């Protein structure tokens, strides 16, 4: 919505203590939720598609053949974050996914769809932001310098005004992951 300059009213929700008003509009407790034409829509992909249809400028659609680029990074990050055994291979699986993404951005970047940011970047950006904060905090880990295209990609996305205005606070990201890490 920031990238398309669509006005909105953002309300933060404590997902560990969901208020009643929120559960009335999102009974499953999912975020984000956007109201389109008097109907609440709780799915990021559906929200993105609806925004693209209602507000075609600037275009942010990702070509189907590029939509899955980087899509395994988040799940491999979670596997490594939750891992209690440093030798179980979860770090290497994440590094492999990041390396694949690094090679892709090197050849096709600076964004997933080339020169212009797309919905795929706007979806991946917050996941990389959570990865950076959570792994830095809980595992003292960061993206290796050898993955310079991943690092510059993250800097490009994180420095966008739209991202800066909507990103979670570091302490909130840490608090959100703590129960999943600590058990």
PDB file of C-alpha atoms in Angstrom:
ATOM      1  CA  UNK A   1       0.000   0.000   0.000  1.00  0.00           C
ATOM      2  CA  UNK A   2       2.932   2.309   0.678  1.00  0.00           C
ATOM      3  CA  UNK A   3       4.493   1.540  -2.713  1.00  0.00           C
ATOM      4  CA  UNK A   4       1.184   2.289  -4.451  1.00  0.00           C
ATOM      5  CA  UNK A   5       0.516   5.352  -2.271  1.00  0.00           C
ATOM      6  CA  UNK A   6      -2.831   3.966  -1.130  1.00  0.00           C
ATOM      7  CA  UNK A   7      -3.984   5.566   2.136  1.00  0.00           C
ATOM      8  CA  UNK A   8      -4.549   3.175   5.017  1.00  0.00           C
ATOM      9  CA  UNK A   9      -5.013   3.059   8.757  1.00  0.00           C
ATOM     10  CA  UNK A  10      -2.486   0.704  10.352  1.00  0.00           C
ATOM     11  CA  UNK A  11      -3.163  -0.871  13.715  1.00  0.00           C
ATOM     12  CA  UNK A  12      -0.633  -3.066  15.438  1.00  0.00           C
ATOM     13  CA  UNK A  13      -1.992  -6.214  17.079  1.00  0.00           C
ATOM     14  CA  UNK A  14      -0.388  -8.110  19.947  1.00  0.00           C
ATOM     15  CA  UNK A  15      -0.642 -11.617  18.507  1.00  0.00           C
ATOM     16  CA  UNK A  16      -0.046 -13.190  21.930  1.00  0.00           C
ATOM     17  CA  UNK A  17      -3.069 -11.304  23.293  1.00  0.00           C
ATOM     18  CA  UNK A  18      -5.417 -10.733  20.345  1.00  0.00           C
ATOM     19  CA  UNK A  19      -8.094  -8.145  21.080  1.00  0.00           C
ATOM     20  CA  UNK A  20     -11.734  -9.024  20.582  1.00  0.00           C
ATOM     21  CA  UNK A  21     -12.237  -6.409  17.817  1.00  0.00           C
ATOM     22  CA  UNK A  22      -9.445  -8.067  15.848  1.00  0.00           C
ATOM     23  CA  UNK A  23     -10.850 -11.590  16.267  1.00  0.00           C
ATOM     24  CA  UNK A  24     -14.207 -10.336  14.996  1.00  0.00           C
ATOM     25  CA  UNK A  25     -12.651  -9.260  11.691  1.00  0.00           C
ATOM     26  CA  UNK A  26     -10.092 -12.094  11.521  1.00  0.00           C
ATOM     27  CA  UNK A  27     -11.523 -15.116  13.362  1.00  0.00           C
ATOM     28  CA  UNK A  28      -8.407 -17.202  12.602  1.00  0.00           C
ATOM     29  CA  UNK A  29      -6.235 -14.419  14.041  1.00  0.00           C
ATOM     30  CA  UNK A  30      -4.212 -13.943  10.853  1.00  0.00           C
ATOM     31  CA  UNK A  31      -2.356 -10.791   9.914  1.00  0.00           C
ATOM     32  CA  UNK A  32      -2.256  -8.704   7.849  1.00  0.00           C
ATOM     33  CA  UNK A  33      -5.919  -7.913   7.293  1.00  0.00           C
ATOM     34  CA  UNK A  34      -7.185  -5.291   4.852  1.00  0.00           C
ATOM     35  CA  UNK A  35     -10.712  -4.064   4.260  1.00  0.00           C
ATOM     36  CA  UNK A  36     -11.638  -3.942   0.571  1.00  0.00           C
ATOM     37  CA  UNK A  37     -15.148  -2.890  -0.443  1.00  0.00           C
ATOM     38  CA  UNK A  38     -16.512  -3.515   3.063  1.00  0.00           C
ATOM     39  CA  UNK A  39     -14.991  -7.027   3.185  1.00  0.00           C
ATOM     40  CA  UNK A  40     -12.033  -8.043   5.371  1.00  0.00           C
ATOM     41  CA  UNK A  41      -9.297  -9.919   3.494  1.00  0.00           C
ATOM     42  CA  UNK A  42      -6.754 -11.779   5.697  1.00  0.00           C
ATOM     43  CA  UNK A  43      -4.311 -13.306   3.209  1.00  0.00           C
ATOM     44  CA  UNK A  44      -1.153 -11.478   2.037  1.00  0.00           C
ATOM     45  CA  UNK A  45      -1.268 -12.998  -1.442  1.00  0.00           C
ATOM     46  CA  UNK A  46      -4.945 -12.148  -1.913  1.00  0.00           C
ATOM     47  CA  UNK A  47      -4.338  -8.635  -0.554  1.00  0.00           C
ATOM     48  CA  UNK A  48      -1.449  -8.156  -2.990  1.00  0.00           C
ATOM     49  CA  UNK A  49      -3.515  -9.375  -5.932  1.00  0.00           C
ATOM     50  CA  UNK A  50      -6.472  -7.181  -4.943  1.00  0.00           C
ATOM     51  CA  UNK A  51      -4.211  -4.138  -4.631  1.00  0.00           C
ATOM     52  CA  UNK A  52      -2.742  -4.795  -8.075  1.00  0.00           C
ATOM     53  CA  UNK A  53      -6.252  -5.001  -9.589  1.00  0.00           C
ATOM     54  CA  UNK A  54      -7.653  -1.933  -7.799  1.00  0.00           C
ATOM     55  CA  UNK A  55      -4.515   0.203  -8.091  1.00  0.00           C
ATOM     56  CA  UNK A  56      -2.525  -0.859 -11.168  1.00  0.00           C
ATOM     57  CA  UNK A  57       0.013   2.012 -10.877  1.00  0.00           C
ATOM     58  CA  UNK A  58       2.797   1.552 -10.214  1.00  0.00           C
ATOM     59  CA  UNK A  59       2.698  -2.073 -11.368  1.00  0.00           C
ATOM     60  CA  UNK A  60       4.124  -4.476  -8.771  1.00  0.00           C
ATOM     61  CA  UNK A  61       3.009  -7.816 -10.226  1.00  0.00           C
ATOM     62  CA  UNK A  62       5.694 -10.475 -10.340  1.00  0.00           C
ATOM     63  CA  UNK A  63       5.848 -12.653 -13.451  1.00  0.00           C
ATOM     64  CA  UNK A  64       4.766 -16.217 -12.552  1.00  0.00           C
ATOM     65  CA  UNK A  65       8.157 -17.671 -13.484  1.00  0.00           C
ATOM     66  CA  UNK A  66       9.823 -15.396 -10.898  1.00  0.00           C
ATOM     67  CA  UNK A  67       7.217 -15.594  -8.146  1.00  0.00           C
ATOM     68  CA  UNK A  68       8.921 -18.464  -6.302  1.00  0.00           C
ATOM     69  CA  UNK A  69      12.426 -16.921  -6.296  1.00  0.00           C
ATOM     70  CA  UNK A  70      13.655 -16.940  -2.692  1.00  0.00           C
ATOM     71  CA  UNK A  71      10.507 -18.693  -1.489  1.00  0.00           C
ATOM     72  CA  UNK A  72      12.339 -21.366   0.547  1.00  0.00           C
ATOM     73  CA  UNK A  73      14.487 -18.916   2.511  1.00  0.00           C
ATOM     74  CA  UNK A  74      11.883 -18.265   5.212  1.00  0.00           C
ATOM     75  CA  UNK A  75      11.181 -21.917   6.021  1.00  0.00           C
ATOM     76  CA  UNK A  76      14.898 -22.751   6.103  1.00  0.00           C
ATOM     77  CA  UNK A  77      15.512 -19.739   8.361  1.00  0.00           C
ATOM     78  CA  UNK A  78      12.856 -21.017  10.776  1.00  0.00           C
ATOM     79  CA  UNK A  79      14.409 -24.495  10.754  1.00  0.00           C
ATOM     80  CA  UNK A  80      17.806 -23.066  11.657  1.00  0.00           C
ATOM     81  CA  UNK A  81      16.353 -20.655  14.228  1.00  0.00           C
ATOM     82  CA  UNK A  82      14.489 -23.435  16.065  1.00  0.00           C
ATOM     83  CA  UNK A  83      17.381 -25.896  15.874  1.00  0.00           C
ATOM     84  CA  UNK A  84      19.029 -26.841  19.158  1.00  0.00           C
ATOM     85  CA  UNK A  85      21.760 -28.953  17.508  1.00  0.00           C
ATOM     86  CA  UNK A  86      24.505 -26.928  15.768  1.00  0.00           C
ATOM     87  CA  UNK A  87      25.528 -29.980  13.732  1.00  0.00           C
ATOM     88  CA  UNK A  88      22.098 -30.895  12.336  1.00  0.00           C
ATOM     89  CA  UNK A  89      22.645 -29.214   8.952  1.00  0.00           C
ATOM     90  CA  UNK A  90      19.908 -26.584   9.262  1.00  0.00           C
ATOM     91  CA  UNK A  91      22.412 -23.727   8.984  1.00  0.00           C
ATOM     92  CA  UNK A  92      23.840 -25.229   5.786  1.00  0.00           C
ATOM     93  CA  UNK A  93      20.362 -25.635   4.291  1.00  0.00           C
ATOM     94  CA  UNK A  94      19.728 -21.930   4.919  1.00  0.00           C
ATOM     95  CA  UNK A  95      23.133 -21.009   3.485  1.00  0.00           C
ATOM     96  CA  UNK A  96      22.373 -23.091   0.384  1.00  0.00           C
ATOM     97  CA  UNK A  97      19.063 -21.236  -0.155  1.00  0.00           C
ATOM     98  CA  UNK A  98      20.724 -17.873   0.388  1.00  0.00           C
ATOM     99  CA  UNK A  99      23.527 -18.834  -2.005  1.00  0.00           C
ATOM    100  CA  UNK A 100      20.992 -19.765  -4.704  1.00  0.00           C
ATOM    101  CA  UNK A 101      19.261 -16.433  -4.144  1.00  0.00           C
ATOM    102  CA  UNK A 102      22.622 -14.617  -4.214  1.00  0.00           C
ATOM    103  CA  UNK A 103      23.394 -16.136  -7.628  1.00  0.00           C
ATOM    104  CA  UNK A 104      19.925 -15.209  -8.920  1.00  0.00           C
ATOM    105  CA  UNK A 105      20.203 -11.572  -7.818  1.00  0.00           C
ATOM    106  CA  UNK A 106      23.742 -11.351  -9.200  1.00  0.00           C
ATOM    107  CA  UNK A 107      22.449 -12.361 -12.657  1.00  0.00           C
ATOM    108  CA  UNK A 108      18.989 -10.739 -12.599  1.00  0.00           C
ATOM    109  CA  UNK A 109      18.950  -8.013  -9.923  1.00  0.00           C
ATOM    110  CA  UNK A 110      19.000  -5.728  -8.183  1.00  0.00           C
ATOM    111  CA  UNK A 111      15.447  -6.980  -7.505  1.00  0.00           C
ATOM    112  CA  UNK A 112      13.706 -10.284  -8.220  1.00  0.00           C
ATOM    113  CA  UNK A 113      12.064  -8.845 -11.336  1.00  0.00           C
ATOM    114  CA  UNK A 114      15.148  -6.898 -12.428  1.00  0.00           C
ATOM    115  CA  UNK A 115      15.409  -3.125 -12.125  1.00  0.00           C
ATOM    116  CA  UNK A 116      12.037  -2.490 -10.465  1.00  0.00           C
ATOM    117  CA  UNK A 117      10.745  -3.716  -7.147  1.00  0.00           C
ATOM    118  CA  UNK A 118       7.833  -6.164  -7.314  1.00  0.00           C
ATOM    119  CA  UNK A 119       5.386  -7.871  -4.999  1.00  0.00           C
ATOM    120  CA  UNK A 120       7.852 -10.761  -4.600  1.00  0.00           C
ATOM    121  CA  UNK A 121      10.433  -8.383  -3.111  1.00  0.00           C
ATOM    122  CA  UNK A 122       7.827  -6.781  -0.873  1.00  0.00           C
ATOM    123  CA  UNK A 123       6.929 -10.247   0.417  1.00  0.00           C
ATOM    124  CA  UNK A 124      10.497 -11.484   0.857  1.00  0.00           C
ATOM    125  CA  UNK A 125      11.820  -8.276   2.435  1.00  0.00           C
ATOM    126  CA  UNK A 126      10.033  -8.606   5.793  1.00  0.00           C
ATOM    127  CA  UNK A 127      11.024 -12.282   5.983  1.00  0.00           C
ATOM    128  CA  UNK A 128      14.689 -11.379   5.486  1.00  0.00           C
ATOM    129  CA  UNK A 129      14.283  -8.625   8.074  1.00  0.00           C
ATOM    130  CA  UNK A 130      12.946 -11.163  10.600  1.00  0.00           C
ATOM    131  CA  UNK A 131      15.781 -13.526   9.672  1.00  0.00           C
ATOM    132  CA  UNK A 132      18.390 -10.824  10.244  1.00  0.00           C
ATOM    133  CA  UNK A 133      17.014  -9.760  13.618  1.00  0.00           C
ATOM    134  CA  UNK A 134      16.062 -13.175  15.008  1.00  0.00           C
ATOM    135  CA  UNK A 135      19.223 -15.031  13.957  1.00  0.00           C
ATOM    136  CA  UNK A 136      21.364 -12.106  15.063  1.00  0.00           C
ATOM    137  CA  UNK A 137      19.694 -12.069  18.470  1.00  0.00           C
ATOM    138  CA  UNK A 138      19.235 -15.768  19.216  1.00  0.00           C
ATOM    139  CA  UNK A 139      22.217 -17.274  17.351  1.00  0.00           C
ATOM    140  CA  UNK A 140      24.638 -14.353  16.917  1.00  0.00           C
ATOM    141  CA  UNK A 141      24.462 -15.128  13.193  1.00  0.00           C
ATOM    142  CA  UNK A 142      24.450 -12.901  10.148  1.00  0.00           C
ATOM    143  CA  UNK A 143      24.506 -13.315   6.384  1.00  0.00           C
ATOM    144  CA  UNK A 144      28.118 -14.075   5.415  1.00  0.00           C
ATOM    145  CA  UNK A 145      30.049 -11.400   3.519  1.00  0.00           C
ATOM    146  CA  UNK A 146      30.552 -13.915   0.696  1.00  0.00           C
ATOM    147  CA  UNK A 147      26.843 -13.492  -0.133  1.00  0.00           C
ATOM    148  CA  UNK A 148      27.321  -9.862  -1.128  1.00  0.00           C
ATOM    149  CA  UNK A 149      24.341  -9.757  -3.496  1.00  0.00           C
ATOM    150  CA  UNK A 150      22.004 -10.977  -0.734  1.00  0.00           C
ATOM    151  CA  UNK A 151      23.424  -8.323   1.583  1.00  0.00           C
ATOM    152  CA  UNK A 152      22.999  -5.527  -0.967  1.00  0.00           C
ATOM    153  CA  UNK A 153      19.487  -6.796  -1.791  1.00  0.00           C
ATOM    154  CA  UNK A 154      18.565  -6.603   1.892  1.00  0.00           C
ATOM    155  CA  UNK A 155      20.012  -3.082   2.138  1.00  0.00           C
ATOM    156  CA  UNK A 156      18.075  -2.025  -0.998  1.00  0.00           C
ATOM    157  CA  UNK A 157      14.771  -3.331   0.335  1.00  0.00           C
ATOM    158  CA  UNK A 158      15.284  -2.271   3.968  1.00  0.00           C
ATOM    159  CA  UNK A 159      16.214   1.293   2.941  1.00  0.00           C
ATOM    160  CA  UNK A 160      13.033   1.885   0.944  1.00  0.00           C
ATOM    161  CA  UNK A 161      10.721   4.447   2.499  1.00  0.00           C
ATOM    162  CA  UNK A 162       7.803   1.998   2.240  1.00  0.00           C
ATOM    163  CA  UNK A 163       9.736  -0.600   4.217  1.00  0.00           C
ATOM    164  CA  UNK A 164      11.007   1.845   6.849  1.00  0.00           C
ATOM    165  CA  UNK A 165       7.441   3.075   7.485  1.00  0.00           C
ATOM    166  CA  UNK A 166       5.973  -0.399   7.961  1.00  0.00           C
ATOM    167  CA  UNK A 167       8.680  -2.631   9.459  1.00  0.00           C
ATOM    168  CA  UNK A 168       8.321  -4.103  12.907  1.00  0.00           C
ATOM    169  CA  UNK A 169      10.385  -2.758  15.766  1.00  0.00           C
ATOM    170  CA  UNK A 170      13.439  -4.877  16.619  1.00  0.00           C
ATOM    171  CA  UNK A 171      12.158  -5.630  20.130  1.00  0.00           C
ATOM    172  CA  UNK A 172       8.774  -6.725  18.748  1.00  0.00           C
ATOM    173  CA  UNK A 173      10.421  -9.081  16.234  1.00  0.00           C
ATOM    174  CA  UNK A 174      12.528 -10.618  19.008  1.00  0.00           C
ATOM    175  CA  UNK A 175       9.527 -10.920  21.327  1.00  0.00           C
ATOM    176  CA  UNK A 176       7.511 -12.563  18.549  1.00  0.00           C
ATOM    177  CA  UNK A 177      10.150 -15.238  17.893  1.00  0.00           C
ATOM    178  CA  UNK A 178      11.105 -15.857  21.542  1.00  0.00           C
ATOM    179  CA  UNK A 179       8.374 -18.432  22.320  1.00  0.00           C
ATOM    180  CA  UNK A 180       9.214 -20.365  19.152  1.00  0.00           C
ATOM    181  CA  UNK A 181      12.921 -20.425  20.012  1.00  0.00           C
ATOM    182  CA  UNK A 182      12.749 -20.898  23.763  1.00  0.00           C
ATOM    183  CA  UNK A 183       9.861 -23.372  23.628  1.00  0.00           C
TER     184      UNK A 183
END
